[in-house]
Amino acid sequence: MALRTVTVLGSTGSIGVSTLDLLERAVAEGAAEVSVTGLTAGRNVALLAEQALKWRPRTAVIADESLLPELRERLNGSGVAAAAGAQAIVEVAGDGADWVMAAIVGSAGLAPTLAAARAGSVIGLANKESLVCAGPALLAAAKAAGGVVIPVDSEHSAIFQVLQPACIDRVSKLILTASGGPFRDWTLQAMSGATPEQAVAHPNWSMGAKISIDSATMMNKGLEMIEASYLFATPETKIEVLVHPQSIIHSMVEYEDGSTLAQLGPPDMRAPIACAFAWPDRLPWPAPKLDLAAIGSLTFQAPDLQRFPALSLAREVLRLGGTAPNSFNAANETAVAAFLDRRIGFLDIAAAVSETLDRMSANGGFGGGAWDDALETALEVDNHARRVATEVVSRLDRLN
Ligand code: NAD
Ligand code: MG
């Protein structure tokens, strides 16, 4: 494999760390040649500096500007430039690296991911929220610049791998599998008292706090339905969610002739990251491979829409179209932050998202298609929905 320049956005997070781990092993084994040109993080200045001293990028950026002096001090004499702030992240993201891992969490990742798309980089896309906020614009920008977006979300990586471009018109269904999260078998009453600690304890995956809460509410699967709809140009009616507690089948594509193709793998995000990095080649796998005989059985069940209303909300939002997915995402980010702060209960998250969407549709609805200035439109909608969601959350907080 030829030398590739790489930028990792969100390098200190769960996906960022897994990405650098995978690249380090691939380089050590001679399976890849990598020159890291940019690393960015939110607040974890110690880990960012440690990564920068190891990988020697041109620039390391910390989002929180108050941490710049500390980053400078830690990188002093290393030859790595220290920078800070959202705009500096956008600049590093748009630097034209061969491969960019988009692994910032939330809509904060939108501007940098869009910059990477506009620069024509190959993007490993973990930051699903950026696609939910501005999917059509992001994909169009990548295409126009000669780049490509390769999904890292395990479900979408699975579909990407088994979707045969020659018969894309013969797809009858995309089936997204879901572990069901830590509350898969909890009663509604038990869920109403769930704490942040219980909600982040995912049975199969070790992930950042926000996506762990999203898995517990199944908002994550809702966001993934929207992500799949944009990535694979598929309407909501052809997207199904199937609970599969073992997280071994990462998703499936059903064709018109009744054939269903699935992708299987260990529940380890380094697998879809490796796929997004090496595609259409493959990297050697650094951990034990799947042992299906030891796993013994794979089970499936239909999702419970009553306990997990996030799934129906995501469908509604997809049907509404326009900027409704963007508002859905912003409302969810606001509600998750309030839950993590213990201001609202677990079931209030979906209730807050639902009420935010209702208020917004009653008040003008969800304009769509005005993607001339995609970033500005998306950020305006994001801000507006956050303001409405903040009011809704305060009301729920007062009720508690
Ligand atoms: P995380 O919280 O562990 O890491 C997030 C990264 O973004 C960190 O480096 C953090 O410093 C940085 N960051 C946070 N806020 C920022 C801001 N305002 N500006 C700039 N940088 C900021 O999250 P994660 O679990 O690694 O998830 C990252 C993305 O990947 C999310 O969009 C998530 O949905 C997606 N994803 C994660 C997994 C997983 O297994 N962790 C699986 C599929 C998809
Ligand atoms: Mg996923």
CSV table of N, CA and C in Angstrom, one decimal, residues 34-117:
chain,number,residue,atom,x,y,z
A,34,VAL,N,1.9,5.2,6.7
A,34,VAL,CA,1.0,6.3,7.1
A,34,VAL,C,1.8,7.5,7.5
A,35,SER,N,1.4,8.7,7.1
A,35,SER,CA,2.0,9.9,7.7
A,35,SER,C,0.9,10.7,8.2
A,36,VAL,N,0.8,10.8,9.6
A,36,VAL,CA,-0.3,11.6,10.2
A,36,VAL,C,0.0,13.1,10.0
A,37,THR,N,-1.0,13.8,9.4
A,37,THR,CA,-0.7,15.2,9.2
A,37,THR,C,-1.5,16.1,10.2
A,38,GLY,N,-2.6,15.6,10.7
A,38,GLY,CA,-3.4,16.4,11.6
A,38,GLY,C,-4.1,15.5,12.7
A,39,LEU,N,-4.1,16.0,13.9
A,39,LEU,CA,-4.9,15.4,15.0
A,39,LEU,C,-5.7,16.4,15.7
A,40,THR,N,-6.9,16.2,16.0
A,40,THR,CA,-7.7,17.2,16.8
A,40,THR,C,-8.5,16.5,17.9
A,41,ALA,N,-8.7,17.3,18.9
A,41,ALA,CA,-9.5,16.8,20.1
A,41,ALA,C,-10.4,17.9,20.7
A,42,GLY,N,-11.3,17.6,21.6
A,42,GLY,CA,-12.1,18.6,22.2
A,42,GLY,C,-11.5,19.2,23.4
A,43,ARG,N,-11.2,18.4,24.5
A,43,ARG,CA,-10.6,18.9,25.7
A,43,ARG,C,-9.5,18.1,26.3
A,44,ASN,N,-9.3,16.9,25.8
A,44,ASN,CA,-8.3,16.0,26.4
A,44,ASN,C,-6.9,16.3,25.9
A,45,VAL,N,-6.4,17.4,26.5
A,45,VAL,CA,-5.1,17.9,26.0
A,45,VAL,C,-3.9,16.9,26.3
A,46,ALA,N,-4.0,16.2,27.4
A,46,ALA,CA,-2.9,15.3,27.7
A,46,ALA,C,-2.8,14.2,26.7
A,47,LEU,N,-3.9,13.6,26.4
A,47,LEU,CA,-3.9,12.5,25.4
A,47,LEU,C,-3.5,13.0,24.0
A,48,LEU,N,-4.1,14.2,23.6
A,48,LEU,CA,-3.8,14.7,22.3
A,48,LEU,C,-2.3,15.0,22.2
A,49,ALA,N,-1.6,15.5,23.2
A,49,ALA,CA,-0.2,15.8,23.2
A,49,ALA,C,0.6,14.5,23.1
A,50,GLU,N,0.1,13.5,23.8
A,50,GLU,CA,0.8,12.2,23.8
A,50,GLU,C,0.8,11.6,22.4
A,51,GLN,N,-0.4,11.7,21.8
A,51,GLN,CA,-0.6,11.2,20.4
A,51,GLN,C,0.3,12.0,19.4
A,52,ALA,N,0.3,13.3,19.6
A,52,ALA,CA,1.1,14.1,18.7
A,52,ALA,C,2.6,13.9,18.8
A,53,LEU,N,3.0,13.6,20.0
A,53,LEU,CA,4.5,13.3,20.2
A,53,LEU,C,4.8,12.0,19.6
A,54,LYS,N,3.9,11.1,19.5
A,54,LYS,CA,4.2,9.8,18.9
A,54,LYS,C,4.1,9.9,17.4
A,55,TRP,N,3.0,10.5,16.8
A,55,TRP,CA,2.8,10.5,15.4
A,55,TRP,C,3.4,11.7,14.6
A,56,ARG,N,3.8,12.7,15.3
A,56,ARG,CA,4.4,13.9,14.7
A,56,ARG,C,3.6,14.5,13.6
A,57,PRO,N,2.3,14.8,13.8
A,57,PRO,CA,1.6,15.5,12.7
A,57,PRO,C,2.1,16.9,12.5
A,58,ARG,N,1.7,17.6,11.4
A,58,ARG,CA,2.1,19.0,11.3
A,58,ARG,C,1.5,19.8,12.4
A,59,THR,N,0.2,19.5,12.6
A,59,THR,CA,-0.6,20.3,13.6
A,59,THR,C,-1.5,19.5,14.5
A,60,ALA,N,-1.5,19.9,15.8
A,60,ALA,CA,-2.5,19.3,16.7
A,60,ALA,C,-3.4,20.4,17.2
A,61,VAL,N,-4.7,20.1,17.1
A,61,VAL,CA,-5.6,21.2,17.5
A,61,VAL,C,-6.5,20.8,18.7
A,62,ILE,N,-6.6,21.6,19.6
A,62,ILE,CA,-7.6,21.4,20.7
A,62,ILE,C,-8.7,22.4,20.6
A,63,ALA,N,-10.0,21.9,20.7
A,63,ALA,CA,-11.2,22.7,20.4
A,63,ALA,C,-11.3,23.8,21.5
A,64,ASP,N,-11.0,23.5,22.7
A,64,ASP,CA,-11.2,24.4,23.8
A,64,ASP,C,-9.9,25.3,23.9
A,65,GLU,N,-10.2,26.6,23.5
A,65,GLU,CA,-9.1,27.6,23.4
A,65,GLU,C,-8.3,27.8,24.7
A,66,SER,N,-9.0,27.6,25.8
A,66,SER,CA,-8.3,27.9,27.1
A,66,SER,C,-7.2,26.9,27.3
A,67,LEU,N,-7.2,25.8,26.6
A,67,LEU,CA,-6.2,24.8,26.8
A,67,LEU,C,-5.0,24.9,25.8
A,68,LEU,N,-5.0,26.0,25.0
A,68,LEU,CA,-3.9,26.1,24.1
A,68,LEU,C,-2.5,26.3,24.8
A,69,PRO,N,-2.4,27.1,25.8
A,69,PRO,CA,-1.1,27.3,26.5
A,69,PRO,C,-0.6,25.9,26.9
A,70,GLU,N,-1.4,25.1,27.5
A,70,GLU,CA,-1.0,23.8,27.9
A,70,GLU,C,-0.5,22.9,26.8
A,71,LEU,N,-1.3,23.0,25.7
A,71,LEU,CA,-0.9,22.1,24.5
A,71,LEU,C,0.4,22.6,24.0
A,72,ARG,N,0.6,23.9,23.9
A,72,ARG,CA,1.9,24.5,23.4
A,72,ARG,C,3.0,24.0,24.3
A,73,GLU,N,2.8,24.0,25.6
A,73,GLU,CA,3.9,23.6,26.5
A,73,GLU,C,4.2,22.2,26.3
A,74,ARG,N,3.2,21.4,26.2
A,74,ARG,CA,3.5,19.9,26.1
A,74,ARG,C,4.2,19.6,24.8
A,75,LEU,N,3.9,20.4,23.7
A,75,LEU,CA,4.5,20.1,22.4
A,75,LEU,C,5.8,20.9,22.1
A,76,ASN,N,6.2,21.7,23.1
A,76,ASN,CA,7.3,22.5,23.0
A,76,ASN,C,8.6,21.8,22.5
A,77,GLY,N,9.1,22.3,21.4
A,77,GLY,CA,10.4,21.6,20.9
A,77,GLY,C,10.1,20.4,20.0
A,78,SER,N,8.9,20.0,19.8
A,78,SER,CA,8.6,18.8,19.1
A,78,SER,C,8.5,19.0,17.6
A,79,GLY,N,8.3,20.2,17.2
A,79,GLY,CA,8.1,20.5,15.8
A,79,GLY,C,6.6,20.4,15.4
A,80,VAL,N,5.8,20.0,16.3
A,80,VAL,CA,4.3,19.9,16.0
A,80,VAL,C,3.7,21.3,16.3
A,81,ALA,N,3.0,21.9,15.4
A,81,ALA,CA,2.4,23.2,15.7
A,81,ALA,C,1.1,22.9,16.5
A,82,ALA,N,0.9,23.8,17.6
A,82,ALA,CA,-0.3,23.7,18.4
A,82,ALA,C,-1.2,24.7,18.0
A,83,ALA,N,-2.5,24.4,17.9
A,83,ALA,CA,-3.5,25.4,17.5
A,83,ALA,C,-4.8,25.1,18.3
A,84,ALA,N,-5.7,26.0,18.3
A,84,ALA,CA,-7.0,25.8,19.1
A,84,ALA,C,-8.2,26.5,18.5
A,85,GLY,N,-9.3,25.9,18.8
A,85,GLY,CA,-10.6,26.5,18.4
A,85,GLY,C,-11.2,25.8,17.2
A,86,ALA,N,-12.5,26.0,17.1
A,86,ALA,CA,-13.3,25.3,16.0
A,86,ALA,C,-12.8,25.6,14.6
A,87,GLN,N,-12.4,26.9,14.4
A,87,GLN,CA,-12.0,27.2,13.0
A,87,GLN,C,-10.6,26.5,12.7
A,88,ALA,N,-9.8,26.4,13.7
A,88,ALA,CA,-8.5,25.7,13.4
A,88,ALA,C,-8.7,24.2,13.1
A,89,ILE,N,-9.7,23.6,13.7
A,89,ILE,CA,-10.1,22.2,13.4
A,89,ILE,C,-10.6,22.1,11.9
A,90,VAL,N,-11.4,23.1,11.5
A,90,VAL,CA,-11.9,23.1,10.2
A,90,VAL,C,-10.7,23.2,9.2
A,91,GLU,N,-9.7,24.1,9.5
A,91,GLU,CA,-8.6,24.2,8.6
A,91,GLU,C,-7.8,22.9,8.5
A,92,VAL,N,-7.5,22.3,9.6
A,92,VAL,CA,-6.8,21.0,9.5
A,92,VAL,C,-7.6,20.0,8.8
A,93,ALA,N,-8.9,20.0,9.0
A,93,ALA,CA,-9.8,19.0,8.4
A,93,ALA,C,-9.7,19.1,6.9
A,94,GLY,N,-9.7,20.4,6.4
A,94,GLY,CA,-9.7,20.7,5.0
A,94,GLY,C,-8.4,20.8,4.3
A,95,ASP,N,-7.4,20.2,5.0
A,95,ASP,CA,-6.0,20.3,4.5
A,95,ASP,C,-5.7,19.4,3.3
A,96,GLY,N,-6.7,18.5,3.0
A,96,GLY,CA,-6.5,17.7,1.8
A,96,GLY,C,-5.7,16.4,2.1
A,97,ALA,N,-5.8,15.9,3.3
A,97,ALA,CA,-5.1,14.6,3.6
A,97,ALA,C,-5.8,13.5,2.7
A,98,ASP,N,-5.0,12.5,2.5
A,98,ASP,CA,-5.5,11.4,1.6
A,98,ASP,C,-6.7,10.8,2.3
A,99,TRP,N,-6.6,10.6,3.6
A,99,TRP,CA,-7.7,9.9,4.4
A,99,TRP,C,-8.0,10.7,5.6
A,100,VAL,N,-9.3,11.0,5.9
A,100,VAL,CA,-9.6,11.7,7.1
A,100,VAL,C,-10.6,10.8,7.9
A,101,MET,N,-10.3,10.5,9.1
A,101,MET,CA,-11.2,9.9,10.0
A,101,MET,C,-12.1,11.0,10.7
A,102,ALA,N,-13.4,11.0,10.4
A,102,ALA,CA,-14.3,11.9,11.0
A,102,ALA,C,-14.9,11.3,12.3
A,103,ALA,N,-14.3,11.6,13.4
A,103,ALA,CA,-14.8,10.9,14.7
A,103,ALA,C,-15.0,11.9,15.8
A,104,ILE,N,-15.4,13.1,15.4
A,104,ILE,CA,-15.8,14.1,16.5
A,104,ILE,C,-17.3,13.6,16.8
A,105,VAL,N,-17.7,13.8,18.0
A,105,VAL,CA,-19.1,13.4,18.4
A,105,VAL,C,-20.0,14.6,18.2
A,106,GLY,N,-21.2,14.4,17.6
A,106,GLY,CA,-22.2,15.4,17.6
A,106,GLY,C,-22.1,16.3,16.4
A,107,SER,N,-23.0,17.3,16.3
A,107,SER,CA,-23.0,18.2,15.2
A,107,SER,C,-21.8,19.1,15.2
A,108,ALA,N,-21.0,19.1,16.3
A,108,ALA,CA,-19.7,19.8,16.3
A,108,ALA,C,-18.8,19.3,15.2
A,109,GLY,N,-19.1,18.1,14.7
A,109,GLY,CA,-18.3,17.5,13.7
A,109,GLY,C,-18.7,17.9,12.3
A,110,LEU,N,-19.8,18.6,12.1
A,110,LEU,CA,-20.3,18.9,10.8
A,110,LEU,C,-19.3,19.8,10.0
A,111,ALA,N,-18.9,20.9,10.5
A,111,ALA,CA,-18.1,21.9,9.7
A,111,ALA,C,-16.8,21.2,9.3
A,112,PRO,N,-16.1,20.5,10.3
A,112,PRO,CA,-14.8,19.9,9.9
A,112,PRO,C,-15.0,18.8,8.8
A,113,THR,N,-16.1,18.0,9.0
A,113,THR,CA,-16.3,16.9,8.0
A,113,THR,C,-16.6,17.4,6.7
A,114,LEU,N,-17.4,18.5,6.6
A,114,LEU,CA,-17.7,19.1,5.4
A,114,LEU,C,-16.5,19.7,4.7
A,115,ALA,N,-15.6,20.3,5.5
A,115,ALA,CA,-14.3,20.8,5.0
A,115,ALA,C,-13.5,19.6,4.4
A,116,ALA,N,-13.5,18.5,5.0
A,116,ALA,CA,-12.7,17.3,4.5
A,116,ALA,C,-13.4,16.9,3.2
A,117,ALA,N,-14.7,16.9,3.1
A,117,ALA,CA,-15.4,16.5,1.9
A,117,ALA,C,-15.1,17.5,0.8
